[in-house]
């Protein structure tokens, strides 16, 4: 059983930056890609970014490309989402997930609890 614990969310003014963390534990972590998703009130959960366990490959949603950057620290089994130039439309609960390389929710087997990101104008 893979467990994921998220942290780093909070309140930020537009134009600011936050870094989210996803600490992973459990067996065979190297088998999994780690994705970030977000869900705003009244909206479906949507893909943000994904990284392979090796850290050599990554992909981003068009809405965050050039602003958000996914990375990982294998020594700490932690994946990060660096969020720059934040805008109010980035406000959502952010989730990390472990699974096969995918841009859809169903591609992931394990999920963190989510962390709230709120961006004010």
Coordinates of N, CA, C and O in Angstrom, one line a residue, residues 24-98:
X24 N 6.0 10.3 -0.3 CA 5.5 8.9 -0.6 C 6.2 7.9 0.3 O 7.4 8.0 0.6
X25 N 5.4 6.9 0.6 CA 6.0 5.7 1.4 C 5.2 4.5 0.9 O 4.1 4.5 0.4
X26 N 5.9 3.3 1.1 CA 5.3 2.1 0.7 C 6.2 1.3 -0.2 O 7.3 1.7 -0.5
X27 N 5.7 0.1 -0.6 CA 6.6 -0.8 -1.4 C 6.7 -0.4 -2.9 O 5.8 0.2 -3.4
X28 N 7.8 -0.7 -3.5 CA 8.0 -0.6 -4.9 C 7.6 0.8 -5.5 O 7.0 0.9 -6.5
X29 N 8.1 1.8 -4.8 CA 7.8 3.2 -5.3 C 8.3 3.4 -6.7 O 7.8 4.2 -7.4
X30 N 9.4 2.8 -7.1 CA 10.0 3.0 -8.4 C 9.1 2.5 -9.5 O 9.4 2.9 -10.7
X31 N 8.1 1.8 -9.2 CA 7.2 1.4 -10.3 C 6.2 2.5 -10.7 O 5.5 2.3 -11.7
X32 N 6.1 3.6 -9.9 CA 5.0 4.5 -10.1 C 5.5 5.8 -10.7 O 6.6 6.4 -10.3
X33 N 4.7 6.4 -11.6 CA 4.7 7.8 -11.9 C 4.0 8.6 -10.8 O 3.1 8.0 -10.2
X34 N 4.3 9.8 -10.6 CA 3.6 10.7 -9.6 C 2.9 11.8 -10.4 O 3.6 12.6 -11.1
X35 N 1.6 12.0 -10.2 CA 0.9 13.0 -10.9 C 0.4 14.0 -9.9 O 0.2 13.7 -8.7
X36 N 0.2 15.3 -10.3 CA -0.5 16.3 -9.6 C -1.8 16.6 -10.3 O -1.9 16.8 -11.5
X37 N -2.9 16.7 -9.5 CA -4.2 17.1 -10.0 C -4.8 18.2 -9.1 O -4.3 18.4 -8.0
X38 N -5.8 18.9 -9.6 CA -6.4 19.9 -8.8 C -7.9 19.9 -9.0 O -8.4 19.5 -10.1
X39 N -8.7 20.3 -8.0 CA -10.1 20.3 -8.1 C -10.6 21.6 -7.5 O -10.5 21.8 -6.3
X40 N -11.3 22.5 -8.3 CA -11.9 23.7 -7.8 C -13.3 23.4 -7.4 O -13.9 22.4 -7.9
X41 N -13.9 24.2 -6.5 CA -15.3 24.0 -6.1 C -16.2 23.9 -7.3 O -16.2 24.7 -8.2
X42 N -17.1 22.8 -7.3 CA -18.0 22.6 -8.4 C -17.5 22.2 -9.7 O -18.2 22.1 -10.7
X43 N -16.2 21.8 -9.8 CA -15.6 21.4 -11.0 C -14.9 20.0 -10.8 O -14.7 19.6 -9.7
X44 N -14.7 19.4 -12.0 CA -14.1 18.1 -12.0 C -12.6 18.2 -11.6 O -12.0 19.2 -11.9
X45 N -12.1 17.1 -11.1 CA -10.6 17.0 -10.9 C -9.9 17.0 -12.2 O -10.3 16.3 -13.1
X46 N -8.9 17.8 -12.3 CA -8.2 18.0 -13.6 C -6.7 17.8 -13.4 O -6.1 18.1 -12.4
X47 N -6.1 17.3 -14.5 CA -4.6 17.0 -14.5 C -3.8 18.3 -14.5 O -4.2 19.3 -15.1
X48 N -2.7 18.3 -13.7 CA -1.8 19.4 -13.7 C -0.4 19.0 -14.2 O 0.1 19.7 -15.1
X49 N 0.2 18.0 -13.7 CA 1.5 17.6 -14.1 C 1.8 16.1 -13.7 O 1.1 15.6 -12.8
X50 N 2.8 15.5 -14.3 CA 3.2 14.2 -14.0 C 4.7 14.0 -14.2 O 5.2 14.7 -15.1
X51 N 5.3 13.2 -13.4 CA 6.7 12.9 -13.5 C 7.0 11.4 -13.3 O 6.3 10.8 -12.5
X52 N 7.9 10.9 -14.1 CA 8.3 9.5 -13.9 C 9.1 9.4 -12.7 O 9.7 10.4 -12.2
X53 N 9.2 8.2 -12.1 CA 9.9 8.0 -10.9 C 11.4 8.4 -11.0 O 12.0 8.9 -10.0
X54 N 12.0 8.2 -12.2 CA 13.4 8.5 -12.3 C 13.6 10.1 -12.4 O 14.7 10.5 -12.2
X55 N 12.5 10.8 -12.6 CA 12.6 12.2 -12.7 C 13.1 12.8 -14.1 O 13.2 14.0 -14.3
X56 N 13.3 11.9 -15.0 CA 13.9 12.3 -16.3 C 12.8 12.7 -17.3 O 13.1 13.3 -18.3
X57 N 11.5 12.4 -17.0 CA 10.4 12.7 -17.9 C 9.3 13.4 -17.1 O 9.1 13.0 -16.0
X58 N 8.7 14.4 -17.8 CA 7.5 15.0 -17.1 C 6.6 15.6 -18.2 O 7.0 15.7 -19.4
X59 N 5.4 15.9 -17.8 CA 4.4 16.5 -18.7 C 3.5 17.4 -17.9 O 3.3 17.2 -16.7
X60 N 3.0 18.4 -18.6 CA 2.2 19.5 -17.9 C 0.9 19.7 -18.7 O 0.8 19.6 -19.9
X61 N -0.2 20.1 -18.0 CA -1.3 20.7 -18.6 C -1.0 22.0 -19.3 O -0.2 22.8 -18.8
X62 N -1.7 22.3 -20.4 CA -1.5 23.6 -21.1 C -1.7 24.8 -20.1 O -1.0 25.8 -20.3
X63 N -2.6 24.7 -19.2 CA -3.0 25.8 -18.4 C -1.9 26.2 -17.4 O -1.8 27.3 -16.9
X64 N -0.9 25.3 -17.2 CA 0.2 25.6 -16.2 C 1.5 25.6 -16.8 O 2.5 25.9 -16.2
X65 N 1.6 25.2 -18.1 CA 2.9 25.1 -18.7 C 3.7 26.4 -18.7 O 3.1 27.4 -19.1
X66 N 4.9 26.3 -18.3 CA 5.7 27.5 -18.2 C 5.7 28.2 -16.9 O 6.5 29.1 -16.6
X67 N 4.7 27.9 -16.0 CA 4.5 28.5 -14.7 C 4.8 27.5 -13.6 O 5.4 27.8 -12.6
X68 N 4.3 26.2 -13.8 CA 4.5 25.2 -12.8 C 5.6 24.2 -13.2 O 5.7 23.9 -14.4
X69 N 6.3 23.7 -12.2 CA 7.4 22.8 -12.5 C 7.4 21.7 -11.5 O 7.3 21.9 -10.3
X70 N 7.4 20.4 -12.0 CA 7.4 19.2 -11.2 C 8.8 18.7 -11.0 O 9.5 18.7 -12.0
X71 N 9.1 18.3 -9.9 CA 10.5 17.7 -9.6 C 10.4 16.7 -8.5 O 9.3 16.5 -7.9
X72 N 11.5 16.0 -8.3 CA 11.4 15.0 -7.2 C 12.8 14.8 -6.5 O 13.8 15.1 -7.2
X73 N 12.8 14.4 -5.3 CA 14.0 14.1 -4.5 C 13.9 12.6 -4.1 O 13.2 12.3 -3.2
X74 N 14.6 11.8 -4.9 CA 14.4 10.3 -4.6 C 14.9 9.9 -3.2 O 14.5 9.0 -2.6
X75 N 15.9 10.7 -2.7 CA 16.5 10.3 -1.4 C 15.4 10.5 -0.3 O 15.5 9.8 0.7
X76 N 14.5 11.4 -0.5 CA 13.4 11.7 0.4 C 12.1 11.1 0.0 O 11.1 11.3 0.7
X77 N 12.0 10.4 -1.2 CA 10.8 9.9 -1.7 C 9.7 11.0 -1.8 O 8.6 10.8 -1.4
X78 N 10.1 12.2 -2.2 CA 9.2 13.3 -2.2 C 9.2 13.9 -3.6 O 10.2 14.1 -4.3
X79 N 8.0 14.3 -4.0 CA 7.7 15.0 -5.3 C 7.2 16.4 -5.0 O 6.4 16.6 -4.1
X80 N 7.7 17.3 -5.8 CA 7.4 18.7 -5.5 C 6.6 19.3 -6.7 O 6.8 18.9 -7.9
X81 N 5.8 20.3 -6.5 CA 5.2 21.1 -7.5 C 5.5 22.5 -7.2 O 4.9 23.1 -6.3
X82 N 6.4 23.1 -7.9 CA 6.7 24.6 -7.8 C 5.7 25.3 -8.6 O 5.6 25.2 -9.8
X83 N 5.0 26.2 -8.0 CA 3.9 27.0 -8.6 C 4.3 28.4 -8.6 O 4.3 29.1 -7.6
X84 N 4.5 29.0 -9.8 CA 4.9 30.4 -10.0 C 3.8 31.1 -10.7 O 3.0 30.6 -11.4
X85 N 3.9 32.5 -10.6 CA 3.0 33.4 -11.3 C 1.5 32.9 -11.0 O 0.7 32.8 -11.9
X86 N 1.2 32.7 -9.8 CA -0.1 32.1 -9.4 C -1.2 33.1 -9.8 O -1.0 34.4 -9.6
X87 N -2.3 32.6 -10.2 CA -3.5 33.4 -10.6 C -4.7 32.9 -9.9 O -4.7 31.7 -9.4
X88 N -5.7 33.7 -9.7 CA -6.9 33.2 -9.0 C -7.5 32.0 -9.6 O -8.1 31.1 -8.8
X89 N -7.4 31.7 -10.9 CA -7.9 30.5 -11.4 C -7.2 29.3 -11.1 O -7.6 28.1 -11.3
X90 N -6.0 29.4 -10.4 CA -5.3 28.3 -9.9 C -5.8 27.8 -8.5 O -5.4 26.8 -8.0
X91 N -6.8 28.6 -8.0 CA -7.3 28.2 -6.7 C -8.0 26.8 -6.8 O -8.9 26.6 -7.6
X92 N -7.7 25.9 -5.9 CA -8.2 24.6 -6.0 C -7.6 23.8 -4.8 O -6.6 24.2 -4.2
X93 N -8.1 22.6 -4.6 CA -7.5 21.6 -3.8 C -6.5 20.8 -4.7 O -7.0 20.3 -5.7
X94 N -5.3 20.7 -4.3 CA -4.3 20.0 -5.1 C -4.0 18.7 -4.5 O -3.7 18.5 -3.3
X95 N -4.0 17.6 -5.3 CA -3.8 16.3 -4.9 C -2.6 15.7 -5.7 O -2.4 15.9 -6.9
X96 N -1.8 14.9 -5.0 CA -0.8 14.1 -5.7 C -1.3 12.6 -5.7 O -2.1 12.2 -4.9
X97 N -0.8 11.9 -6.7 CA -1.3 10.5 -6.9 C -0.1 9.7 -7.5 O 0.7 10.2 -8.2
X98 N -0.2 8.4 -7.2 CA 0.8 7.4 -7.7 C 0.1 6.4 -8.6 O -1.0 5.9 -8.3

